[in-house]
CSV table of C-alpha atoms in Angstrom, one decimal:
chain,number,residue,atom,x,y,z
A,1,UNK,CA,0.0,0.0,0.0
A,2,UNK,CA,2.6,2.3,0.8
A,3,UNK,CA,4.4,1.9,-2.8
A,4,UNK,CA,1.3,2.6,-4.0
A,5,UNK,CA,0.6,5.7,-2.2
A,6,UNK,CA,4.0,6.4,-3.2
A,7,UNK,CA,3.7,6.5,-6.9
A,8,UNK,CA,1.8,9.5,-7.0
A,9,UNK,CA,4.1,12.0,-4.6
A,10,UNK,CA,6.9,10.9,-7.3
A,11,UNK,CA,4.8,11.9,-10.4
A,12,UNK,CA,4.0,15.3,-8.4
A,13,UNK,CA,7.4,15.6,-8.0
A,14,UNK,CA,8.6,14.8,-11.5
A,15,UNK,CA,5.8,17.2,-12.4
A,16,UNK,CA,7.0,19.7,-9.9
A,17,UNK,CA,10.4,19.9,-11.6
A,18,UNK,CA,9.4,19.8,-15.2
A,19,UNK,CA,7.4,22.9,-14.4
A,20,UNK,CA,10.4,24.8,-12.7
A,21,UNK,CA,13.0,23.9,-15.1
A,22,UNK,CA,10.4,24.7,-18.2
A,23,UNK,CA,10.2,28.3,-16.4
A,24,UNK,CA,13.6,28.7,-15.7
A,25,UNK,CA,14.4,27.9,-19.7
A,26,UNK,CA,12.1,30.4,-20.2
A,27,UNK,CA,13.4,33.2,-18.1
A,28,UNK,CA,16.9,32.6,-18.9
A,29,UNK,CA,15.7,32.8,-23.1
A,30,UNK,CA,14.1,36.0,-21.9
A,31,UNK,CA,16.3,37.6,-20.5
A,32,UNK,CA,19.0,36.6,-23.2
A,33,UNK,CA,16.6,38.1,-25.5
A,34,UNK,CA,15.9,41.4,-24.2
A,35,UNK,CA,20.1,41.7,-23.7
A,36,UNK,CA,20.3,40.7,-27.3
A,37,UNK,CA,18.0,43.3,-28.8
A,38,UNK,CA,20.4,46.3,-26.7
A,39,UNK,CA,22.4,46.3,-29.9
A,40,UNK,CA,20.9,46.0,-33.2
A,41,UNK,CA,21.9,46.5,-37.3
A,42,UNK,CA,19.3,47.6,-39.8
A,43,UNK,CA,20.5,45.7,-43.3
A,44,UNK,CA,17.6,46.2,-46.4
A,45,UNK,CA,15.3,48.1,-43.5
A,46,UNK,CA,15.1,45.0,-41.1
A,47,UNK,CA,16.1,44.8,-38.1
A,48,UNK,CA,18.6,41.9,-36.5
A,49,UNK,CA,21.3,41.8,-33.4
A,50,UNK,CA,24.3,41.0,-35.0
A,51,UNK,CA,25.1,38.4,-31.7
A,52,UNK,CA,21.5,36.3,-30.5
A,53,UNK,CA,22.5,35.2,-27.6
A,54,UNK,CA,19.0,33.1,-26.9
A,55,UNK,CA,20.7,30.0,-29.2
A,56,UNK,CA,23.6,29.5,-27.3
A,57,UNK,CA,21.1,29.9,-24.5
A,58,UNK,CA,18.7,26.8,-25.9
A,59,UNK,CA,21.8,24.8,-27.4
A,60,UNK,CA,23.2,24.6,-23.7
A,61,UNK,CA,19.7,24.3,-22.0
A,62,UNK,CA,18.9,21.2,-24.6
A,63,UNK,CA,22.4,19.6,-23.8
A,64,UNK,CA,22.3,20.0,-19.9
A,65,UNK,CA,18.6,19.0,-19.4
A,66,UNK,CA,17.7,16.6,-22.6
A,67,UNK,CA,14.9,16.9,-25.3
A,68,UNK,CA,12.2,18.4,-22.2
A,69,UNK,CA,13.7,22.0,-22.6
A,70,UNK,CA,12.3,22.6,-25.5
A,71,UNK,CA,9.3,23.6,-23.9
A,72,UNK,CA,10.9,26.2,-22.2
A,73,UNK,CA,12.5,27.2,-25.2
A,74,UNK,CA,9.3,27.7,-27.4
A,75,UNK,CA,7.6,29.6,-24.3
A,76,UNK,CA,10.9,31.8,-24.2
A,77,UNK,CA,11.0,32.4,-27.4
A,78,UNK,CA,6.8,33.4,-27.4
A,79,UNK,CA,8.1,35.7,-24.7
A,80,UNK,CA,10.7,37.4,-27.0
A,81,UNK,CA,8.6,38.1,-29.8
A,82,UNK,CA,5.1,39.2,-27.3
A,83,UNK,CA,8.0,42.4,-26.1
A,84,UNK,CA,8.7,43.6,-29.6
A,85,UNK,CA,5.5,43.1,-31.5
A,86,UNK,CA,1.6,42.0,-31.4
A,87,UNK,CA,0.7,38.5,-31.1
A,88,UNK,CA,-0.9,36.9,-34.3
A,89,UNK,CA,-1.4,33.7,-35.7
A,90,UNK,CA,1.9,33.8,-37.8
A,91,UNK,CA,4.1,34.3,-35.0
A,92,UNK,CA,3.6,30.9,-34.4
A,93,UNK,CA,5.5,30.1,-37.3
A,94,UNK,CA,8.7,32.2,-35.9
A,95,UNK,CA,8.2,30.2,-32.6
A,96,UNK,CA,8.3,27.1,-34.5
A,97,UNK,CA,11.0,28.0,-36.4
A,98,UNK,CA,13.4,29.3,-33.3
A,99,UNK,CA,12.1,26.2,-31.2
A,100,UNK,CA,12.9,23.7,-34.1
A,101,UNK,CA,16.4,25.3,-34.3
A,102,UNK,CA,18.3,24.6,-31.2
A,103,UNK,CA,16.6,21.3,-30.9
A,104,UNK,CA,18.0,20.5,-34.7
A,105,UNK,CA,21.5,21.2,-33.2
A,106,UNK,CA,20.7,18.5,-30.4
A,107,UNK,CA,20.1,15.6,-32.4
A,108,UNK,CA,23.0,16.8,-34.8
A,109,UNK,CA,25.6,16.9,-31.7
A,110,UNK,CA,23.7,13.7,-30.6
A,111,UNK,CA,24.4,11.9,-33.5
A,112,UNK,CA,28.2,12.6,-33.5
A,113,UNK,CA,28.4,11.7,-29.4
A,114,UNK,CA,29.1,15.3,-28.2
A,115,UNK,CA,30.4,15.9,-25.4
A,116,UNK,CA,29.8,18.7,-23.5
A,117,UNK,CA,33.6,19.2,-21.7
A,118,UNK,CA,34.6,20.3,-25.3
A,119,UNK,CA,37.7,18.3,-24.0
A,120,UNK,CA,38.4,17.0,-28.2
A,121,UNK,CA,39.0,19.0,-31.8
A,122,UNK,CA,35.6,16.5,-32.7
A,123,UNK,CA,33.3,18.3,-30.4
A,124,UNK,CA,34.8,21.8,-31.3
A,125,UNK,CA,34.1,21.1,-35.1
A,126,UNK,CA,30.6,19.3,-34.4
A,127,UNK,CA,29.5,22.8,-32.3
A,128,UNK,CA,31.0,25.3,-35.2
A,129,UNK,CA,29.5,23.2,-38.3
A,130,UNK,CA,26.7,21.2,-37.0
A,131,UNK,CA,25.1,22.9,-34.3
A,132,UNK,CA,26.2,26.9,-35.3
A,133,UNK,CA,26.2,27.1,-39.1
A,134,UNK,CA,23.8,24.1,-40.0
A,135,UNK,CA,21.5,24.1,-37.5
A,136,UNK,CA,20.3,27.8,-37.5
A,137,UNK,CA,19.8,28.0,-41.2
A,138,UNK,CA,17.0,27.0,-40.0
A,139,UNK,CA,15.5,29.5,-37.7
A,140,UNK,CA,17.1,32.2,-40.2
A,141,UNK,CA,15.4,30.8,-43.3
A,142,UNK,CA,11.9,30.5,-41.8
A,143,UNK,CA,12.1,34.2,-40.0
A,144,UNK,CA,13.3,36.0,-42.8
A,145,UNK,CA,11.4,33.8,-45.1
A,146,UNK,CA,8.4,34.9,-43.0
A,147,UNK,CA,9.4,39.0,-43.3
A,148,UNK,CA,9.1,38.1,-47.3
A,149,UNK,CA,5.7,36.4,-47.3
A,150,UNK,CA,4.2,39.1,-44.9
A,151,UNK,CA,5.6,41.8,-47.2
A,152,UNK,CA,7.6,43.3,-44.7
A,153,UNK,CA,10.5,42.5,-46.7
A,154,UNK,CA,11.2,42.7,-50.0
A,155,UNK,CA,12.0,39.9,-51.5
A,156,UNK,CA,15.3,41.3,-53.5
A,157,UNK,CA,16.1,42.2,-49.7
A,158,UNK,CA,16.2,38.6,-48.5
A,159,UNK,CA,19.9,37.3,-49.0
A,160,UNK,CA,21.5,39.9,-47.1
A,161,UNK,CA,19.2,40.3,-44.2
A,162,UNK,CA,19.1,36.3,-44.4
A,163,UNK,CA,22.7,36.3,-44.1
A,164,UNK,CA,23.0,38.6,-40.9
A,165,UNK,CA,20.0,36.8,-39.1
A,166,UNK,CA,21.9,33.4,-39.5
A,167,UNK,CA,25.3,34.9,-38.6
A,168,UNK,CA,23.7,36.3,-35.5
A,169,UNK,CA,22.3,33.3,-34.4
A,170,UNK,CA,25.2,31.1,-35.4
A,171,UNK,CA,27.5,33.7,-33.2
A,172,UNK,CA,25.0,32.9,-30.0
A,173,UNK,CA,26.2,29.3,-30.3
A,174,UNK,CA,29.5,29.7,-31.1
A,175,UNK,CA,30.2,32.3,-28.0
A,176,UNK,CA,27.4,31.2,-25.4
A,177,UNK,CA,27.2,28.0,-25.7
A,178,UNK,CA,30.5,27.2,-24.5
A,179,UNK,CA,30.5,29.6,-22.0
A,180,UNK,CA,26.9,28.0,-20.4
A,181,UNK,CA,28.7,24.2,-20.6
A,182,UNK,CA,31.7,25.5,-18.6
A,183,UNK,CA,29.6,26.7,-15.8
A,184,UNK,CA,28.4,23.8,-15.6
A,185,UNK,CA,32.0,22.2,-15.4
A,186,UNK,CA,33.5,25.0,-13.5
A,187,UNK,CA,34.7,23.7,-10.3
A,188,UNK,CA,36.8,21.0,-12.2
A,189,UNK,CA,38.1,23.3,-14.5
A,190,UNK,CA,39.1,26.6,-12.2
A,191,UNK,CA,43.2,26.3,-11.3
A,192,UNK,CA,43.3,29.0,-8.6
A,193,UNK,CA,46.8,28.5,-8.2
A,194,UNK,CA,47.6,31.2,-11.5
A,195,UNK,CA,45.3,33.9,-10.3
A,196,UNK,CA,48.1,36.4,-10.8
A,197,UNK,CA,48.4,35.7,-14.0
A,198,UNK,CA,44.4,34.7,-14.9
A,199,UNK,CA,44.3,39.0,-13.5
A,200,UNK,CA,46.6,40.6,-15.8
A,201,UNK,CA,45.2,38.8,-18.9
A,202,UNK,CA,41.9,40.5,-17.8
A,203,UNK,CA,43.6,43.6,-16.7
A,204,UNK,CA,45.1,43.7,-20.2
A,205,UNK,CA,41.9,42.4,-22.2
A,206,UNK,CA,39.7,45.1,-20.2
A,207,UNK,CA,42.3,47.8,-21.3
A,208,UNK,CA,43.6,46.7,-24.8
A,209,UNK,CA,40.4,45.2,-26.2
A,210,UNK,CA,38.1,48.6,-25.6
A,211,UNK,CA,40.7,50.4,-27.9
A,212,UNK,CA,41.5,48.0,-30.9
A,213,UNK,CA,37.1,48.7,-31.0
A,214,UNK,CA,36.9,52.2,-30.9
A,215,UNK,CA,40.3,53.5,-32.3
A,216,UNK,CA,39.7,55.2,-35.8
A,217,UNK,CA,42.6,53.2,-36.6
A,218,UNK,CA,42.2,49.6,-37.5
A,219,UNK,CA,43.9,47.5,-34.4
A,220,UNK,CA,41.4,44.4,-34.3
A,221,UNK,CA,44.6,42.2,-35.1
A,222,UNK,CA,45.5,43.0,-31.4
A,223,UNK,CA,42.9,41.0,-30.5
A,224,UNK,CA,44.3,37.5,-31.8
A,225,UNK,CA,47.4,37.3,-29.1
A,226,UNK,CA,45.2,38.0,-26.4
A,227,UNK,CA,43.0,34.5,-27.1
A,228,UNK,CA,46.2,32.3,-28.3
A,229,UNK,CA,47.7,33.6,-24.6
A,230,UNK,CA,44.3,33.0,-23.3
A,231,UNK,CA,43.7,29.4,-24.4
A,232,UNK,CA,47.4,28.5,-24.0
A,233,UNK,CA,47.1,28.9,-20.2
A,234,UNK,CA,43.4,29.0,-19.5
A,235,UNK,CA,42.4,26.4,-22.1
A,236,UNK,CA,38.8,27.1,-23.0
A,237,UNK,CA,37.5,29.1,-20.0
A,238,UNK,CA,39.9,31.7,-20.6
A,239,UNK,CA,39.6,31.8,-24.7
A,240,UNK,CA,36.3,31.9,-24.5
A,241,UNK,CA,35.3,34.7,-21.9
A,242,UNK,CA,37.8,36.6,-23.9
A,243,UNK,CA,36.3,36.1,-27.0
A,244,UNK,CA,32.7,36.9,-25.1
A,245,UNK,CA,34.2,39.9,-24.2
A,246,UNK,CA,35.6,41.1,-27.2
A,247,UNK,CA,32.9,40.5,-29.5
A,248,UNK,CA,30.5,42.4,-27.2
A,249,UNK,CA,32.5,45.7,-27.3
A,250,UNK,CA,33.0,45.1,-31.6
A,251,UNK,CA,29.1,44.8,-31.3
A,252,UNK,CA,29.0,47.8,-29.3
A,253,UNK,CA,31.3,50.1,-31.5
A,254,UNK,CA,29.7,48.5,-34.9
A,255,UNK,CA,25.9,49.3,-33.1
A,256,UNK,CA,27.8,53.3,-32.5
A,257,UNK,CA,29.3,53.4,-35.8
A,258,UNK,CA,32.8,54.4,-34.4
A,259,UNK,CA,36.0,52.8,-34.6
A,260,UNK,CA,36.9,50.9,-37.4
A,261,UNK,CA,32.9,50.7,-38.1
A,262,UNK,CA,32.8,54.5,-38.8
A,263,UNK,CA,32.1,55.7,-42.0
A,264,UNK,CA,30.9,52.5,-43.5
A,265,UNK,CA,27.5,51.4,-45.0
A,266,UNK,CA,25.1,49.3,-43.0
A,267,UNK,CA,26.1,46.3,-45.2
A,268,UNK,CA,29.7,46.8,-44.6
A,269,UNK,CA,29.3,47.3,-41.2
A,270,UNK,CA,27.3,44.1,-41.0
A,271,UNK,CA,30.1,42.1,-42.9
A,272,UNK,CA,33.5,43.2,-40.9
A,273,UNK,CA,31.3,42.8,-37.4
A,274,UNK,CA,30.4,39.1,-38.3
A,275,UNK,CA,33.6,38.2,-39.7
A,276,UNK,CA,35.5,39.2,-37.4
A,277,UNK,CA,33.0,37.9,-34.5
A,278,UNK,CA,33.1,34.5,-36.4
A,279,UNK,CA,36.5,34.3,-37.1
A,280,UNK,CA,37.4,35.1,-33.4
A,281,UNK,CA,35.1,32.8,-32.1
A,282,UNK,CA,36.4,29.6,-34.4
A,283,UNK,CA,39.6,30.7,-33.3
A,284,UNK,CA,39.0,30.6,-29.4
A,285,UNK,CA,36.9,27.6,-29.5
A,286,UNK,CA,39.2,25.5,-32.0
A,287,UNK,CA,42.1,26.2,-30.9
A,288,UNK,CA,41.4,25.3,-27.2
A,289,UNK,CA,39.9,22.1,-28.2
A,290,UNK,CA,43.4,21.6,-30.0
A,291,UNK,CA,44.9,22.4,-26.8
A,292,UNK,CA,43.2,20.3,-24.7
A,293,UNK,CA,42.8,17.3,-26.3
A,294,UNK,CA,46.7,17.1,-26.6
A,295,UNK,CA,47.0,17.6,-22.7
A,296,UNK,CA,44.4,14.7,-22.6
A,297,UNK,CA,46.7,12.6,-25.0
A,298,UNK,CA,49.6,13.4,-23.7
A,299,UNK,CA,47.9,13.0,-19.6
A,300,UNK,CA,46.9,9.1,-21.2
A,301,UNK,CA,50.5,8.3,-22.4
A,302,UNK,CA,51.4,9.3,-19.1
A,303,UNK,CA,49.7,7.1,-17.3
A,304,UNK,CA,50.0,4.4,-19.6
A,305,UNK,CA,53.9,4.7,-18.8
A,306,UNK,CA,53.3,4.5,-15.3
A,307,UNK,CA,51.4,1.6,-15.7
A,308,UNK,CA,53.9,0.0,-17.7
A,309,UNK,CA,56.3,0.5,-15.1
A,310,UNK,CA,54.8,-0.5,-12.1
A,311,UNK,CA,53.8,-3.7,-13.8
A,312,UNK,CA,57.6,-3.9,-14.7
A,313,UNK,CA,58.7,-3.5,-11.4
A,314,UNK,CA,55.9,-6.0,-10.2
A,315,UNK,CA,57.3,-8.5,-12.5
A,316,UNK,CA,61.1,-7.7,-11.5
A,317,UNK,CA,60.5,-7.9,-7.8
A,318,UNK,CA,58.6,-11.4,-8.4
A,319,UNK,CA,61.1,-12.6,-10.4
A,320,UNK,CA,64.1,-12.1,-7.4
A,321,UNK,CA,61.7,-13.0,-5.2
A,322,UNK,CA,61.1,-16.5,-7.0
A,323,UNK,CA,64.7,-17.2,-7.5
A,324,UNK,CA,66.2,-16.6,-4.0
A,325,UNK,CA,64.6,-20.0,-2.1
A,326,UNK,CA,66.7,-21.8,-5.0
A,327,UNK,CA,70.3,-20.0,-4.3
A,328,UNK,CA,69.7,-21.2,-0.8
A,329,UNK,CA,69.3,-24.6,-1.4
A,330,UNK,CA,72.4,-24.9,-3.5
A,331,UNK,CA,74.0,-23.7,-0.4
């Protein structure tokens, strides 16, 4: 009787949580949303943030909790789209679309058996090409493909604001994404014993990054030695946050027009931002994945050695062991 009784407090409980972690999805999409939409580019007269960070956002809720998020991920995304415009049947179809996205990237990182320690090159490539540039030609495809049928968007107009919607969202994977899986991971990968040296690199990055993004002259290349210091020591915590940081602050001067961004049509704009955003972030994320998984290697050869030796020194000490009782019988 009691197992029976018991039955039901567990599916209350179950229930219990799927409701709080649907809600908490939601939130966090929300609020990655509204933070998203700060900075915007107008290409062709639409409107897109030339970073989303909502992907990353779903991407990392999807691989942390399993297929259930998307739930919260569709009623985030309704949430997004209820602040900035009126509810109507169609908007459905953008939900669908930004739902179906993220969840796309699941069962592609799935398939490939991703692992969310981004400790291999293998699950750095499967997040750039399967989950960033693959998956959200989706979401970009049916949202601006939605702007043309509406007529709110011309349809000569739909290539380049096609390309800046799935650049955005690509860039919320490539840059949050990682960042949301290492906070997950974050007491196993924090070395407090270089926090010297982990507070000049920021000192340095909060100094040197704001400049190469607003000088009139073009410094961005300063940016590079920053993340190849970054990733050396800090493997991918410290490449990406760096990367995070940096791209913000290009987003902000491109958003101000100033910089290397002044002067330039909304379509150039759009174009340096994202390609130096994307090339930055395959940068940080690839090269720490190179980094790491040849730690990992070398770590395994390591221990293999040891092995080998204590089982060498196993067999050596058996060996004199075995043959002593037989020197003292010939004597």
């Amino acid at each position: 009787m009691a197992a029976v009784v018991g039955i039901p407090d567990l599916d209350r409980r179950r229930t219990a949580l799927f409701a709080l972690q649907t809600l908490a999805v939601a939130v966090c999409y929300y609020a990655a949303g509204r933070l998203g939409l700060l900075r915007h580019l107008v290409v062709e007269g639409a409107v897109f943030t030339p970073i989303w960070p909502p992907t990353g956002v779903a991407v990392a809720c999807l691989l942390i909790l399993g297929l259930r998020a998307w739930v919260g991920i569709a009623l985030g995304v309704l949430l997004v789209i209820v602040s900035i415009t009126s509810l109507r049947p169609l908007v459905l179809i953008n939900v669908v679309g930004n739902t179906a996205a993220p969840v796309c990237a699941w069962i592609l990182l799935r398939k490939v058996g991703f692992r969310t320690d981004l400790a291999r090159l293998r699950d750095g490539l499967a997040l750039v090409f399967l989950a960033a540039l693959t998956a959200m030609l989706l979401s970009a495809s049916v949202g601006v493909g939605l702007l043309v049928l509406t007529g709110r968007l011309d349809a000569h107009s739909f290539w380049p604001v096609w390309l800046g919607w799935w650049v955005g969202d690509a860039m919320g994977v490539l840059l949050v994404t990682p960042v949301l899986l290492l906070l997950l991971s974050a007491r196993r990968t924090v070395d407090l014993t270089r926090w010297k040296e982990a507070s000049g690199l920021a000192l340095i990055c909060v100094a040197l990054v704001p400049l190469a993004t607003r000088s009139p002259v073009s410094l961005l290349f300063l940016v590079y030695p920053l993340l190849i210091w970054a990733a050396l020591r800090f493997l991918l915590a410290g490449s990406m946050l760096c990367a995070l940081f940096t791209s913000v602050m290009a987003t902000v001067a491109a958003t101000d027009r100033i910089g290397p961004f002044a002067r330039l049509s909304h379509v150039e704009v759009m174009i340096k931002l994202q390609a130096f955003n994307g090339t930055m972030a395959l940068t940080a994320l690839l090269l720490s994945a190179v980094i790491m998984e040849q730690r990992n290697t070398r770590r395994s050869v390591e221990r293999a050695c040891q092995e080998l030796v204590e089982v060498l020194e196993h067999l050596t000490a058996g060996e004199t062991s075995h043959g002593r009782p037989a020197k003292d019988q010939d004597v």
